[in-house]
Amino acid sequence: MMENAPLRYGIVGPGQIAAVFAESLAESGEGRVSAVFGRSAERLAAFCQRTNAEPHSSLQTLVESPDVDAVYIATPHTLHAEAVRAALDAGKPVLCEKPLTTSAAEARSLWDHAARTGTPLFEAWMYRCQPQIEWCLDVLKSEVLGRPLKIESRFSFEVPFEASHRLFDPKLGGGGILDVGGYPVSFALAVERAIRGHTRDNVDVPVARPDIARVSGVVGPSGVDHHAEATLQFGDGEEPFVAEIAVSLDRFAPPTTTITCEQGVIVLADPYLPGGERRGKAAEVAFVLAGSLPETKVVRADLDPFAAEAQAFRKWIERGESAPIGSAPWPMVGRDESILIAEILEGWRAQVAGLAFR
């Protein structure tokens, strides 16, 4: 691969999110889909026809293809680990959709495998690449609003129950916590690290492990969580930081996220889907300083979040040995944060429904 050249992606799992990713690559020029593997012959053929990519009948032939520079994985959660390991063994950098896997132990194992093979691995939290996140963290770091006290965030949508659907199938890692719980969890971690000085120029601030408190939820007939809430408590003593988070599959609520500080508030209309769109480029943020009128800012991006993520992934790969395996450009997610997200999601699920993957 030549420097600044678009990556040729092999896609594993030609589903809805992979289609969005492929569209972003095509529109932005940040890459192109060269090969696809999927277990459904019909879906595979349709996807390849849309993207003009080569269909593969096995995972192994895709990761070994000389026409593939990197692998993007968008299968159901429980199938991620197999594909990640195969790509890493073939020396192909991996961009894997969230959550990286369904247990903290397996997440740790995959990161260890990346280190052994010396091959880059990224967990795809695309929302982190929308500039509203960096803007928000910079404001918090500036302390113009004083010390952050609490973040309230949710990711909710309504899907008709269907036991065979991946969202409701425990064998495929179903449930709201695993599907979207990582969004408010990872945002809370980003805010907490910003409080302690984590910035673009200081990426060595370690992640902090919160306590999981005041958990509640509703478990559906297939045994996965349909609705779940939790409070994450960071630190103790006189200066705690609290994250109140919630996810739902069976009810819709506005996606607004609020960060309350000592001297004001930041309100993000939709931190995870800018403008309410997967490929949204404009995000609305309200900034309220105590004693002043609210100010609304629209943070615009040149690239949609998926394309921006692909760009960051490409640039990181191009750094070669200067980009250690497990590290990540700010404010993206690296090894330690990825594993902590997995640990929090696992603990949250266990408390809500006794759900655990071995």
CSV table of C-alpha atoms in Angstrom, one decimal:
chain,number,residue,atom,x,y,z
A,1,MET,CA,0.0,0.0,0.0
A,2,MET,CA,1.4,3.4,-1.0
A,3,GLU,CA,1.2,6.3,1.5
A,4,ASN,CA,-2.1,8.2,1.2
A,5,ALA,CA,-3.5,5.6,-1.2
A,6,PRO,CA,-7.1,4.5,-0.5
A,7,LEU,CA,-7.3,1.2,1.3
A,8,ARG,CA,-8.7,-1.8,-0.5
A,9,TYR,CA,-11.1,-3.3,2.1
A,10,GLY,CA,-12.2,-6.9,2.5
A,11,ILE,CA,-15.6,-6.8,4.2
A,12,VAL,CA,-16.7,-9.6,6.5
A,13,GLY,CA,-20.5,-9.5,7.0
A,14,PRO,CA,-22.3,-7.8,4.2
A,15,GLY,CA,-25.2,-6.4,6.3
A,16,GLN,CA,-26.7,-3.0,6.9
A,17,ILE,CA,-23.8,-1.3,8.7
A,18,ALA,CA,-21.3,-2.7,6.1
A,19,ALA,CA,-23.4,-1.1,3.4
A,20,VAL,CA,-23.3,2.3,5.1
A,21,PHE,CA,-19.5,1.9,5.5
A,22,ALA,CA,-19.1,1.0,1.8
A,23,GLU,CA,-21.2,4.0,0.8
A,24,SER,CA,-19.0,6.3,2.9
A,25,LEU,CA,-15.8,4.9,1.3
A,26,ALA,CA,-17.1,5.4,-2.2
A,27,GLU,CA,-18.3,8.9,-1.6
A,28,SER,CA,-15.2,10.1,0.3
A,29,GLY,CA,-12.6,8.3,-1.7
A,30,GLU,CA,-11.1,7.0,1.6
A,31,GLY,CA,-11.1,3.5,0.3
A,32,ARG,CA,-13.0,1.0,-1.7
A,33,VAL,CA,-14.5,-2.5,-1.2
A,34,SER,CA,-12.5,-5.1,-3.1
A,35,ALA,CA,-13.7,-8.3,-1.6
A,36,VAL,CA,-16.6,-9.5,0.5
A,37,PHE,CA,-17.4,-12.7,2.6
A,38,GLY,CA,-20.8,-13.5,3.9
A,39,ARG,CA,-22.6,-16.7,4.9
A,40,SER,CA,-25.8,-15.8,3.0
A,41,ALA,CA,-25.2,-16.4,-0.7
A,42,GLU,CA,-28.1,-14.1,-1.7
A,43,ARG,CA,-27.0,-11.2,0.5
A,44,LEU,CA,-23.3,-11.7,-0.6
A,45,ALA,CA,-24.2,-11.6,-4.3
A,46,ALA,CA,-26.4,-8.4,-3.9
A,47,PHE,CA,-23.7,-6.6,-1.9
A,48,CYS,CA,-21.0,-7.4,-4.4
A,49,GLN,CA,-23.2,-6.3,-7.3
A,50,ARG,CA,-23.7,-2.9,-5.6
A,51,THR,CA,-20.0,-2.5,-4.7
A,52,ASN,CA,-18.4,-4.2,-7.7
A,53,ALA,CA,-16.4,-6.3,-5.3
A,54,GLU,CA,-15.3,-9.9,-5.6
A,55,PRO,CA,-17.4,-12.4,-3.6
A,56,HIS,CA,-15.5,-14.9,-1.4
A,57,SER,CA,-16.9,-18.3,-0.3
A,58,SER,CA,-14.7,-18.5,2.8
A,59,LEU,CA,-13.2,-16.2,5.4
A,60,GLN,CA,-9.7,-17.5,4.8
A,61,THR,CA,-9.6,-16.7,1.1
A,62,LEU,CA,-10.7,-13.2,1.8
A,63,VAL,CA,-8.1,-12.4,4.4
A,64,GLU,CA,-5.4,-14.0,2.3
A,65,SER,CA,-6.4,-12.1,-0.9
A,66,PRO,CA,-3.6,-10.0,-2.4
A,67,ASP,CA,-6.3,-7.5,-3.4
A,68,VAL,CA,-7.2,-6.8,0.3
A,69,ASP,CA,-5.1,-4.2,2.3
A,70,ALA,CA,-7.4,-4.2,5.4
A,71,VAL,CA,-10.4,-6.0,6.8
A,72,TYR,CA,-13.6,-4.4,8.0
A,73,ILE,CA,-15.7,-6.8,10.2
A,74,ALA,CA,-19.5,-6.2,10.6
A,75,THR,CA,-20.9,-9.6,11.5
A,76,PRO,CA,-23.0,-10.3,14.6
A,77,HIS,CA,-21.0,-9.8,17.8
A,78,THR,CA,-20.4,-13.4,18.5
A,79,LEU,CA,-18.7,-13.9,15.2
A,80,HIS,CA,-16.2,-11.1,15.5
A,81,ALA,CA,-13.4,-13.0,17.3
A,82,GLU,CA,-13.0,-15.6,14.6
A,83,ALA,CA,-12.8,-13.0,11.8
A,84,VAL,CA,-10.5,-10.7,13.8
A,85,ARG,CA,-8.0,-13.6,14.5
A,86,ALA,CA,-8.1,-14.8,10.9
A,87,ALA,CA,-7.3,-11.3,9.5
A,88,LEU,CA,-4.6,-10.6,12.1
A,89,ASP,CA,-2.9,-14.0,11.3
A,90,ALA,CA,-2.9,-13.0,7.6
A,91,GLY,CA,-1.2,-9.7,8.5
A,92,LYS,CA,-4.2,-7.6,7.5
A,93,PRO,CA,-5.1,-4.5,9.7
A,94,VAL,CA,-8.5,-4.8,11.2
A,95,LEU,CA,-11.3,-2.3,11.8
A,96,CYS,CA,-14.0,-4.3,13.7
A,97,GLU,CA,-17.4,-3.0,14.5
A,98,LYS,CA,-18.4,-2.5,18.1
A,99,PRO,CA,-18.5,-4.2,20.4
A,100,LEU,CA,-15.2,-5.9,19.6
A,101,THR,CA,-16.5,-9.1,21.2
A,102,THR,CA,-19.0,-10.3,23.8
A,103,SER,CA,-16.7,-10.7,26.8
A,104,ALA,CA,-13.9,-8.9,28.5
A,105,ALA,CA,-11.7,-12.0,28.5
A,106,GLU,CA,-12.1,-12.5,24.7
A,107,ALA,CA,-11.5,-8.7,24.1
A,108,ARG,CA,-8.2,-9.0,26.0
A,109,SER,CA,-7.3,-12.1,24.0
A,110,LEU,CA,-7.8,-10.4,20.7
A,111,TRP,CA,-5.7,-7.4,21.7
A,112,ASP,CA,-3.0,-9.8,22.9
A,113,HIS,CA,-3.2,-11.5,19.5
A,114,ALA,CA,-2.8,-8.2,17.7
A,115,ALA,CA,0.3,-7.5,19.7
A,116,ARG,CA,1.8,-11.0,18.9
A,117,THR,CA,1.2,-10.6,15.2
A,118,GLY,CA,2.2,-7.0,15.1
A,119,THR,CA,-0.9,-6.1,13.2
A,120,PRO,CA,-3.1,-3.0,13.8
A,121,LEU,CA,-6.5,-3.6,15.4
A,122,PHE,CA,-9.2,-0.9,15.9
A,123,GLU,CA,-12.6,-1.1,17.5
A,124,ALA,CA,-14.9,1.0,15.3
A,125,TRP,CA,-16.5,3.7,17.5
A,126,MET,CA,-17.2,6.0,14.5
A,127,TYR,CA,-19.0,8.7,16.6
A,128,ARG,CA,-15.6,9.6,18.2
A,129,CYS,CA,-14.5,10.9,14.8
A,130,GLN,CA,-17.2,13.5,14.5
A,131,PRO,CA,-15.6,16.8,15.5
A,132,GLN,CA,-18.4,17.6,18.0
A,133,ILE,CA,-16.8,15.1,20.3
A,134,GLU,CA,-13.4,16.8,20.2
A,135,TRP,CA,-15.0,20.2,20.5
A,136,CYS,CA,-16.9,19.0,23.6
A,137,LEU,CA,-13.8,17.5,25.3
A,138,ASP,CA,-11.8,20.6,24.5
A,139,VAL,CA,-14.4,22.8,26.2
A,140,LEU,CA,-14.4,20.6,29.3
A,141,LYS,CA,-10.6,20.5,29.4
A,142,SER,CA,-10.6,24.4,29.2
A,143,GLU,CA,-12.5,24.5,32.6
A,144,VAL,CA,-14.5,27.4,31.4
A,145,LEU,CA,-17.6,25.6,32.8
A,146,GLY,CA,-15.8,24.4,35.9
A,147,ARG,CA,-15.4,20.7,36.8
A,148,PRO,CA,-17.8,18.3,35.2
A,149,LEU,CA,-20.1,16.6,37.7
A,150,LYS,CA,-22.4,14.4,35.7
A,151,ILE,CA,-23.1,13.1,32.2
A,152,GLU,CA,-26.6,11.8,31.3
A,153,SER,CA,-26.7,9.8,28.1
A,154,ARG,CA,-28.9,7.2,26.4
A,155,PHE,CA,-29.2,5.3,23.1
A,156,SER,CA,-32.7,4.1,22.6
A,157,PHE,CA,-34.8,2.9,19.6
A,158,GLU,CA,-37.8,0.7,19.1
A,159,VAL,CA,-37.7,-2.6,17.2
A,160,PRO,CA,-40.6,-5.1,17.0
A,161,PHE,CA,-39.7,-8.2,18.9
A,162,GLU,CA,-38.7,-11.1,16.8
A,163,ALA,CA,-36.9,-14.0,18.6
A,164,SER,CA,-34.8,-14.9,15.6
A,165,HIS,CA,-33.5,-11.3,15.0
A,166,ARG,CA,-29.9,-10.8,16.1
A,167,LEU,CA,-30.9,-8.1,18.5
A,168,PHE,CA,-33.0,-10.6,20.5
A,169,ASP,CA,-31.0,-13.7,20.0
A,170,PRO,CA,-28.7,-14.5,23.0
A,171,LYS,CA,-26.6,-16.7,20.9
A,172,LEU,CA,-25.7,-13.7,18.7
A,173,GLY,CA,-25.0,-11.4,21.6
A,174,GLY,CA,-28.5,-9.8,21.5
A,175,GLY,CA,-29.7,-7.1,23.8
A,176,GLY,CA,-29.4,-3.3,24.1
A,177,ILE,CA,-26.4,-3.3,26.3
A,178,LEU,CA,-24.1,-5.1,23.9
A,179,ASP,CA,-25.6,-3.5,20.8
A,180,VAL,CA,-25.5,0.2,21.8
A,181,GLY,CA,-24.5,0.3,25.5
A,182,GLY,CA,-20.9,1.0,24.5
A,183,TYR,CA,-21.8,4.4,23.2
A,184,PRO,CA,-22.8,6.1,26.5
A,185,VAL,CA,-20.1,4.0,28.3
A,186,SER,CA,-17.3,5.1,26.0
A,187,PHE,CA,-18.5,8.7,26.0
A,188,ALA,CA,-18.5,8.7,29.8
A,189,LEU,CA,-14.9,7.3,29.7
A,190,ALA,CA,-13.8,10.0,27.2
A,191,VAL,CA,-15.3,12.8,29.4
A,192,GLU,CA,-13.7,11.4,32.6
A,193,ARG,CA,-10.3,11.2,30.9
A,194,ALA,CA,-10.7,14.8,29.6
A,195,ILE,CA,-11.2,15.9,33.2
A,196,ARG,CA,-7.8,14.4,34.0
A,197,GLY,CA,-6.0,16.0,31.1
A,198,HIS,CA,-6.5,13.6,28.2
A,199,THR,CA,-6.1,15.7,25.0
A,200,ARG,CA,-4.8,15.4,21.5
A,201,ASP,CA,-1.4,16.4,22.8
A,202,ASN,CA,-1.5,14.2,25.9
A,203,VAL,CA,-2.8,10.7,25.1
A,204,ASP,CA,-1.1,8.9,28.0
A,205,VAL,CA,-3.8,9.5,30.6
A,206,PRO,CA,-4.9,6.0,31.7
A,207,VAL,CA,-8.5,5.0,31.7
A,208,ALA,CA,-10.2,4.9,35.0
A,209,ARG,CA,-12.4,2.0,36.2
A,210,PRO,CA,-15.8,3.1,37.5
A,211,ASP,CA,-18.1,1.3,39.9
A,212,ILE,CA,-21.4,0.1,38.5
A,213,ALA,CA,-24.3,1.2,40.7
A,214,ARG,CA,-28.0,1.5,40.7
A,215,VAL,CA,-28.6,-0.9,37.9
A,216,SER,CA,-32.1,-1.7,36.6
A,217,GLY,CA,-33.6,-3.2,33.4
A,218,VAL,CA,-36.2,-5.3,31.6
A,219,VAL,CA,-35.4,-8.7,30.2
A,220,GLY,CA,-37.5,-9.9,27.3
A,221,PRO,CA,-38.9,-13.4,26.5
A,222,SER,CA,-35.7,-14.5,24.7
A,223,GLY,CA,-33.6,-13.7,27.7
A,224,VAL,CA,-31.8,-10.5,26.5
A,225,ASP,CA,-32.2,-7.0,27.9
A,226,HIS,CA,-34.7,-4.9,26.2
A,227,HIS,CA,-34.1,-1.9,28.5
A,228,ALA,CA,-31.3,-1.2,30.9
A,229,GLU,CA,-30.1,1.7,33.1
A,230,ALA,CA,-27.0,2.1,35.2
A,231,THR,CA,-25.0,4.7,37.1
A,232,LEU,CA,-21.2,4.7,36.7
A,233,GLN,CA,-19.4,6.2,39.6
A,234,PHE,CA,-15.9,7.5,38.9
A,235,GLY,CA,-13.6,8.4,41.8
A,236,ASP,CA,-14.7,9.0,45.4
A,237,GLY,CA,-14.4,11.5,48.2
A,238,GLU,CA,-15.3,15.1,47.5
A,239,GLU,CA,-14.9,15.1,43.7
A,240,PRO,CA,-16.8,12.2,42.1
A,241,PHE,CA,-17.9,12.1,38.5
A,242,VAL,CA,-21.1,10.3,37.7
A,243,ALA,CA,-22.5,8.9,34.4
A,244,GLU,CA,-26.2,8.0,34.2
A,245,ILE,CA,-26.7,5.9,31.2
A,246,ALA,CA,-29.6,4.0,29.5
A,247,VAL,CA,-30.2,1.8,26.5
A,248,SER,CA,-33.5,0.5,25.0
A,249,LEU,CA,-34.7,-1.8,22.2
A,250,ASP,CA,-38.4,-1.4,22.9
A,251,ARG,CA,-38.9,2.3,23.5
A,252,PHE,CA,-37.7,5.5,21.9
A,253,ALA,CA,-36.4,8.5,23.9
A,254,PRO,CA,-34.6,11.6,22.6
A,255,PRO,CA,-30.9,10.9,22.2
A,256,THR,CA,-29.8,14.1,23.9
A,257,THR,CA,-26.7,13.9,26.1
A,258,THR,CA,-26.2,16.4,28.9
A,259,ILE,CA,-22.9,17.1,30.7
A,260,THR,CA,-23.5,19.1,33.9
A,261,CYS,CA,-20.6,21.1,35.2
A,262,GLU,CA,-20.0,23.4,38.2
A,263,GLN,CA,-20.7,26.5,36.2
A,264,GLY,CA,-22.7,25.4,33.2
A,265,VAL,CA,-24.0,22.7,30.9
A,266,ILE,CA,-23.2,21.2,27.5
A,267,VAL,CA,-26.1,19.6,25.6
A,268,LEU,CA,-25.4,17.5,22.6
A,269,ALA,CA,-28.5,16.9,20.5
A,270,ASP,CA,-27.2,13.6,19.2
A,271,PRO,CA,-23.6,12.6,19.9
A,272,TYR,CA,-23.8,9.2,18.3
A,273,LEU,CA,-25.8,9.9,15.1
A,274,PRO,CA,-25.1,13.5,14.1
A,275,GLY,CA,-28.2,15.2,13.0
A,276,GLY,CA,-30.0,11.9,13.6
A,277,GLU,CA,-28.3,10.3,10.6
A,278,ARG,CA,-25.7,7.5,10.5
A,279,ARG,CA,-23.7,9.5,8.0
A,280,GLY,CA,-24.6,12.9,9.4
A,281,LYS,CA,-22.0,15.7,9.0
A,282,ALA,CA,-23.6,18.4,11.1
A,283,ALA,CA,-24.1,18.2,14.8
A,284,GLU,CA,-25.9,20.7,17.2
A,285,VAL,CA,-24.4,21.4,20.5
A,286,ALA,CA,-25.8,23.8,23.1
A,287,PHE,CA,-23.4,25.6,25.5
A,288,VAL,CA,-24.9,27.2,28.7
A,289,LEU,CA,-22.7,29.2,31.1
A,290,ALA,CA,-24.3,30.0,34.4
A,291,GLY,CA,-25.8,33.5,34.3
A,292,SER,CA,-25.7,33.7,30.5
A,293,LEU,CA,-28.0,32.9,27.7
A,294,PRO,CA,-27.6,29.6,26.0
A,295,GLU,CA,-25.4,29.5,22.8
A,296,THR,CA,-26.0,26.9,20.1
A,297,LYS,CA,-23.2,25.8,17.9
A,298,VAL,CA,-23.4,23.6,14.8
A,299,VAL,CA,-20.3,21.6,14.4
A,300,ARG,CA,-19.8,20.6,10.8
A,301,ALA,CA,-17.5,18.0,9.4
A,302,ASP,CA,-16.1,17.5,5.9
A,303,LEU,CA,-16.5,13.7,6.2
A,304,ASP,CA,-19.3,11.7,7.6
A,305,PRO,CA,-18.3,9.7,10.8
A,306,PHE,CA,-17.7,6.4,8.9
A,307,ALA,CA,-15.5,8.1,6.3
A,308,ALA,CA,-13.6,10.1,9.1
A,309,GLU,CA,-13.1,6.8,10.9
A,310,ALA,CA,-11.7,5.2,7.7
A,311,GLN,CA,-9.4,8.2,7.3
A,312,ALA,CA,-8.1,7.9,10.8
A,313,PHE,CA,-7.6,4.2,10.4
A,314,ARG,CA,-5.6,4.6,7.2
A,315,LYS,CA,-3.4,7.4,8.6
A,316,TRP,CA,-2.6,5.3,11.7
A,317,ILE,CA,-1.7,2.3,9.6
A,318,GLU,CA,0.6,4.5,7.5
A,319,ARG,CA,2.6,5.4,10.6
A,320,GLY,CA,3.9,1.9,10.7
A,321,GLU,CA,6.2,1.2,13.7
A,322,SER,CA,5.7,4.7,15.1
A,323,ALA,CA,2.1,3.7,15.9
A,324,PRO,CA,2.3,0.9,18.6
A,325,ILE,CA,-0.2,-1.9,18.5
A,326,GLY,CA,-3.0,-1.1,21.0
A,327,SER,CA,-2.6,2.7,20.9
A,328,ALA,CA,-4.9,5.0,19.0
A,329,PRO,CA,-5.1,8.6,17.8
A,330,TRP,CA,-7.1,10.8,20.1
A,331,PRO,CA,-10.1,10.7,20.7
A,332,MET,CA,-10.4,7.1,19.2
A,333,VAL,CA,-10.5,4.0,21.3
A,334,GLY,CA,-7.3,2.0,22.0
A,335,ARG,CA,-6.6,-1.3,23.8
A,336,ASP,CA,-7.0,-0.3,27.4
A,337,GLU,CA,-10.2,1.6,26.8
A,338,SER,CA,-11.6,-1.2,24.6
A,339,ILE,CA,-11.0,-3.8,27.3
A,340,LEU,CA,-12.5,-1.6,29.9
A,341,ILE,CA,-15.6,-1.0,27.8
A,342,ALA,CA,-16.0,-4.7,27.5
A,343,GLU,CA,-15.6,-5.2,31.2
A,344,ILE,CA,-18.3,-2.6,32.0
A,345,LEU,CA,-20.7,-4.0,29.5
A,346,GLU,CA,-20.2,-7.5,30.8
A,347,GLY,CA,-20.7,-6.4,34.4
A,348,TRP,CA,-23.8,-4.3,33.5
A,349,ARG,CA,-25.4,-7.3,31.6
A,350,ALA,CA,-24.6,-9.7,34.4
A,351,GLN,CA,-26.4,-7.4,36.9
A,352,VAL,CA,-29.4,-6.8,34.7
A,353,ALA,CA,-30.1,-10.3,33.4
A,354,GLY,CA,-27.5,-12.7,34.6
A,355,LEU,CA,-26.2,-12.7,31.0
A,356,ALA,CA,-22.6,-13.8,30.4
A,357,PHE,CA,-20.7,-15.4,27.6
A,358,ARG,CA,-18.0,-17.9,28.5
